[in-house]
XYZ file of C-alpha atoms in Angstrom:
314
model
C -148.872 192.506 -226.833
C -145.675 192.227 -224.840
C -144.320 189.488 -227.085
C -145.273 191.515 -230.170
C -143.451 194.552 -228.797
C -140.558 192.290 -227.767
C -140.155 191.036 -231.340
C -140.286 194.555 -232.745
C -137.878 195.840 -230.120
C -135.491 192.940 -230.604
C -135.498 193.403 -234.373
C -134.929 197.115 -233.939
C -132.135 196.661 -231.421
C -130.400 193.896 -233.346
C -130.624 195.767 -236.606
C -129.012 198.831 -235.037
C -126.665 197.102 -232.602
C -123.687 198.118 -234.675
C -124.767 201.761 -234.497
C -124.908 202.330 -230.752
C -124.518 206.036 -230.094
C -123.444 207.798 -226.920
C -126.489 210.035 -227.318
C -129.483 209.101 -229.444
C -132.284 211.410 -230.475
C -135.094 211.016 -227.913
C -137.860 211.817 -230.425
C -136.554 209.389 -233.027
C -136.317 206.632 -230.411
C -140.028 207.028 -229.766
C -140.466 206.099 -233.434
C -138.008 203.200 -232.987
C -135.328 204.995 -234.984
C -131.717 205.035 -233.879
C -130.453 208.497 -234.881
C -127.470 210.112 -233.179
C -128.312 213.263 -231.236
C -126.553 216.518 -232.027
C -128.304 218.722 -229.463
C -129.573 218.563 -225.880
C -132.270 220.575 -224.131
C -131.778 220.694 -220.387
C -135.309 221.953 -219.707
C -136.840 219.069 -221.646
C -134.122 216.613 -220.577
C -134.146 215.262 -224.124
C -131.694 214.781 -226.960
C -132.442 215.934 -230.523
C -131.062 215.319 -233.965
C -130.902 218.239 -236.413
C -134.283 217.388 -237.917
C -136.157 217.042 -234.613
C -134.532 220.173 -233.209
C -136.378 222.184 -235.868
C -139.753 221.134 -234.464
C -138.512 221.618 -230.884
C -137.404 225.174 -231.690
C -140.851 226.039 -233.013
C -142.571 224.813 -229.836
C -140.014 225.876 -227.194
C -138.432 229.014 -228.564
C -137.035 230.115 -225.177
C -135.393 226.802 -224.237
C -131.586 226.863 -224.149
C -130.239 224.098 -226.369
C -126.655 222.826 -226.101
C -124.758 221.612 -229.130
C -121.951 219.076 -229.536
C -119.398 221.652 -228.437
C -120.984 221.565 -224.966
C -121.429 217.797 -224.806
C -119.631 217.644 -221.429
C -122.477 219.629 -219.936
C -125.189 217.360 -221.329
C -124.977 214.750 -218.601
C -124.799 217.422 -215.912
C -128.161 218.842 -216.987
C -129.957 215.530 -217.426
C -132.625 214.773 -214.844
C -130.902 212.209 -212.625
C -134.237 210.609 -211.796
C -134.631 209.277 -215.311
C -130.985 208.617 -216.238
C -129.543 205.130 -216.375
C -127.084 204.274 -213.581
C -125.020 202.097 -215.933
C -125.126 204.563 -218.824
C -125.483 208.103 -217.407
C -125.852 209.600 -220.865
C -128.974 207.514 -221.493
C -132.543 207.876 -220.285
C -134.455 204.997 -218.704
C -137.188 204.027 -221.145
C -137.592 200.261 -220.773
C -138.472 197.737 -218.084
C -137.072 194.199 -218.111
C -139.935 192.345 -216.460
C -137.869 189.159 -216.218
C -135.334 190.862 -213.929
C -137.600 193.699 -212.704
C -134.912 196.196 -213.784
C -135.243 199.619 -215.360
C -133.183 199.847 -218.553
C -132.032 202.264 -221.168
C -131.830 201.259 -224.820
C -128.141 200.262 -224.314
C -128.895 197.962 -221.386
C -131.115 195.689 -223.446
C -128.594 194.499 -226.084
C -125.774 194.420 -223.537
C -127.434 192.785 -220.515
C -130.953 191.649 -221.419
C -130.663 190.340 -224.953
C -132.139 186.930 -223.984
C -134.927 188.273 -221.765
C -138.422 187.490 -223.009
C -140.485 190.252 -221.431
C -139.304 193.839 -222.011
C -141.828 196.672 -221.911
C -141.824 200.387 -222.530
C -141.889 202.365 -219.303
C -144.348 204.765 -220.918
C -146.826 201.875 -221.254
C -146.186 200.366 -217.830
C -146.471 203.786 -216.172
C -149.952 204.574 -217.471
C -152.231 205.487 -214.559
C -149.533 204.914 -211.922
C -150.215 208.221 -210.054
C -153.791 207.082 -209.378
C -152.896 203.666 -207.959
C -153.183 202.919 -204.241
C -149.524 201.827 -204.068
C -148.288 205.119 -205.537
C -150.469 207.142 -203.154
C -149.167 205.056 -200.234
C -145.541 205.705 -201.302
C -144.934 208.754 -199.030
C -146.153 206.833 -195.979
C -144.071 203.798 -196.888
C -140.938 205.866 -197.507
C -141.458 207.719 -194.223
C -141.803 204.404 -192.407
C -138.588 203.049 -193.903
C -136.589 206.243 -193.324
C -137.848 206.383 -189.722
C -136.623 202.829 -189.173
C -133.298 203.685 -190.829
C -132.914 206.680 -188.528
C -133.768 204.531 -185.526
C -131.231 201.870 -186.474
C -128.627 204.528 -187.312
C -129.015 206.228 -183.920
C -128.844 202.888 -182.130
C -125.712 202.022 -184.089
C -124.157 205.414 -183.266
C -124.847 204.781 -179.570
C -123.248 201.370 -179.963
C -120.265 203.060 -181.602
C -119.935 205.531 -178.710
C -120.271 202.707 -176.191
C -117.637 200.730 -178.078
C -115.168 203.620 -177.867
C -115.842 203.921 -174.118
C -115.248 200.183 -173.753
C -111.969 200.594 -175.618
C -110.810 203.247 -173.155
C -111.856 201.047 -170.235
C -109.991 198.084 -171.681
C -106.908 200.250 -172.224
C -107.009 201.142 -168.533
C -107.200 197.437 -167.656
C -104.291 196.624 -169.970
C -102.136 199.310 -168.372
C -103.191 198.103 -164.908
C -102.156 194.580 -165.863
C -98.818 195.880 -167.098
C -98.387 197.806 -163.833
C -99.098 194.680 -161.765
C -96.670 192.687 -163.903
C -94.064 195.392 -163.343
C -94.679 195.126 -159.613
C -94.266 191.357 -159.737
C -91.055 191.718 -161.713
C -89.789 194.362 -159.288
C -90.525 192.015 -156.394
C -88.773 189.121 -158.145
C -85.807 191.398 -158.800
C -85.634 192.410 -155.125
C -85.756 188.785 -153.994
C -83.122 187.788 -156.545
C -80.828 190.652 -155.498
C -81.372 189.735 -151.814
C -80.419 186.130 -152.534
C -77.285 187.278 -154.385
C -76.323 189.572 -151.504
C -76.827 186.738 -148.992
C -74.625 184.386 -151.035
C -71.989 187.095 -151.402
C -72.125 187.795 -147.662
C -71.646 184.087 -146.837
C -68.667 183.769 -149.187
C -67.197 187.045 -148.024
C -67.572 185.969 -144.376
C -65.808 182.669 -145.070
C -62.928 184.408 -146.843
C -62.648 187.040 -144.131
C -62.465 184.294 -141.516
C -59.478 182.719 -143.323
C -57.858 186.151 -143.687
C -58.309 186.881 -139.987
C -56.861 183.448 -139.080
C -53.803 184.109 -141.234
C -53.334 187.562 -139.686
C -53.660 186.135 -136.185
C -51.042 183.399 -136.680
C -48.793 185.850 -138.518
C -48.867 188.337 -135.639
C -48.540 185.631 -132.988
C -45.477 184.096 -134.624
C -43.746 187.453 -135.018
C -44.514 188.388 -131.392
C -43.246 185.027 -130.059
C -40.111 185.237 -132.138
C -39.357 188.734 -130.960
C -39.931 187.855 -127.309
C -37.938 184.617 -127.519
C -34.956 186.350 -129.117
C -35.015 189.068 -126.452
C -35.004 186.541 -123.612
C -32.377 184.237 -125.103
C -29.511 186.300 -123.657
C -30.752 186.221 -120.044
C -32.827 183.110 -119.445
C -32.439 179.796 -121.175
C -35.747 178.480 -119.788
C -37.657 181.365 -121.280
C -35.812 180.852 -124.526
C -36.811 177.212 -124.582
C -40.420 177.987 -123.830
C -40.464 180.609 -126.588
C -38.786 178.192 -128.943
C -41.398 175.460 -128.316
C -44.314 177.859 -128.578
C -42.978 179.064 -131.920
C -42.779 175.463 -133.088
C -46.395 174.841 -131.995
C -47.611 177.970 -133.790
C -45.671 177.062 -136.946
C -47.346 173.646 -136.916
C -50.722 175.390 -136.522
C -49.787 177.778 -139.355
C -48.711 174.905 -141.589
C -52.024 173.159 -141.003
C -53.856 176.376 -141.944
C -51.693 176.815 -145.052
C -52.413 173.290 -146.205
C -56.120 173.787 -145.553
C -56.226 177.069 -147.490
C -54.156 175.710 -150.379
C -56.659 172.894 -150.886
C -59.531 175.369 -151.157
C -60.459 176.576 -154.654
C -60.878 180.241 -155.418
C -64.245 181.543 -154.308
C -66.455 182.583 -157.249
C -70.086 183.500 -157.723
C -72.307 183.149 -160.791
C -75.889 183.985 -161.702
C -77.998 181.458 -163.559
C -81.229 183.070 -164.855
C -84.436 181.089 -164.540
C -85.157 180.574 -168.241
C -88.768 179.756 -167.513
C -89.589 183.395 -166.739
C -88.138 184.632 -170.011
C -89.645 181.762 -171.979
C -93.085 182.495 -170.598
C -92.833 186.077 -171.847
C -91.560 184.874 -175.207
C -94.430 182.417 -175.472
C -96.983 185.122 -174.718
C -98.252 186.702 -177.917
C -100.443 189.149 -175.998
C -101.104 190.145 -172.404
C -104.664 188.979 -172.999
C -107.232 188.493 -175.728
C -109.856 190.968 -176.866
C -113.070 189.344 -178.080
C -115.701 191.043 -180.200
C -119.323 190.131 -179.628
C -122.148 191.155 -181.871
C -125.604 189.703 -181.802
C -127.159 188.090 -184.851
C -128.238 190.642 -187.400
C -131.763 190.834 -188.688
C -132.233 189.020 -191.927
C -132.465 191.403 -194.842
C -136.121 192.470 -194.650
C -138.253 192.166 -197.703
C -139.899 195.218 -199.222
C -143.192 194.246 -197.644
C -141.551 193.887 -194.234
C -140.009 197.343 -194.629
C -143.332 198.865 -195.514
C -145.042 197.350 -192.496
C -142.138 198.280 -190.216
C -140.007 195.651 -188.563
C -138.512 195.104 -185.170
C -135.185 193.563 -184.429
C -133.571 192.930 -181.081
C -129.933 193.948 -181.305
C -127.269 192.627 -179.016
C -125.231 195.749 -178.304
């Protein structure tokens, strides 16, 4: 029967494939006719051509029917349960058994032309409300939605925990930066102390030379003054002063020669490039790793219906 219907349906679809309408008359389609619809009844959720609308008007006189001028409202009034997801203006009327997919009459020539088993939903649906599976549907849906709620709440808790972990990690990062600042401050203090010690040593050496020069300068001037004052009265004193001046001038000459051979005192700072290079080489102060336990494999429909358990690594 399915193959017989398939042949009829294929012939019908192929013969009218060049006349695919946005909206086809629902009544005509039941007679395997492809007639463009000119009207839509929201209460019936069906499309009608001019001819079929006449019979509809006799049966449902109070139904509000929209014409082509209100075509934008057609899709808004269609029962979303029975509309095709791929073609919202079409109603689901066929089942591709090969792919287990609900189809409208546009889906078949476009996506299921080569499929062998295509059935009318009206035939497949006969007696469905009385089947055990249909009666079990509310329980099964409740089971699945309960599991979804459970997983959602667990995931939301994970999300909250993750945000708390982020704040904790931010505190650790700032603490690390603070400790690094302390280390750098300590290195700076030690470096400045070393510089001050070197400066103090150089300054002390220079001051020693300055003091030596001042001492010899003052001693020579004092000896000269005393010697010149005594030269009029006492030749012995003059001689002694003369010789002492000679000795001091020799001492001064030695100091001058020593100081002239010394280069000018300078001080330089040579940064330890390793410290800077280490910071340059660091891309981050540390690495943040994300851990998430293995997800449950996508459960089959049967698994969903029976309820499934999954240990989550949060």
